[in-house]
CSV table of C-alpha atoms in Angstrom, one decimal:
chain,number,residue,atom,x,y,z
A,1,GLU,CA,-38.2,-46.9,2.5
A,2,SER,CA,-35.6,-46.1,0.7
A,3,GLU,CA,-35.0,-42.6,2.3
A,4,GLY,CA,-34.8,-44.7,5.7
A,5,GLU,CA,-33.0,-47.0,4.8
A,6,SER,CA,-29.8,-44.8,3.4
A,7,ASP,CA,-30.1,-42.5,6.9
A,8,GLU,CA,-29.7,-45.9,8.5
A,9,GLU,CA,-26.8,-46.2,6.2
A,10,GLU,CA,-25.3,-43.2,6.9
A,11,THR,CA,-25.5,-43.2,10.8
A,12,ARG,CA,-24.3,-46.2,10.7
A,13,GLN,CA,-20.8,-45.4,8.4
A,14,GLU,CA,-20.1,-42.2,11.0
A,15,GLU,CA,-20.0,-44.3,14.0
A,16,GLU,CA,-18.1,-47.1,12.8
A,17,GLU,CA,-15.5,-43.4,11.5
A,18,SER,CA,-16.3,-42.9,15.2
A,19,PHE,CA,-15.1,-46.0,16.9
A,20,ASP,CA,-12.3,-45.7,14.3
A,21,LEU,CA,-10.8,-42.2,15.2
A,22,ILE,CA,-11.6,-42.5,19.1
A,23,PRO,CA,-10.0,-46.6,19.5
A,24,ARG,CA,-9.6,-46.2,23.0
A,25,THR,CA,-13.0,-48.4,24.8
A,26,PRO,CA,-13.1,-51.5,22.8
A,27,LYS,CA,-15.3,-52.5,25.0
A,28,GLU,CA,-18.1,-49.7,24.6
A,29,THR,CA,-17.4,-50.1,20.6
A,30,VAL,CA,-18.7,-53.6,22.0
A,31,SER,CA,-21.4,-52.6,23.9
C-alpha cells in the first residue's frame, strides 16, 4: 500500500513541476 501511495505522490509532484515549467495554460492546469 505504501508503495502505491508513494508512486501517487511522486506523480503529483512531477505534474506540479510540469505545470510550473509551462504556466501558459492555466485553464488546462485547473482542469
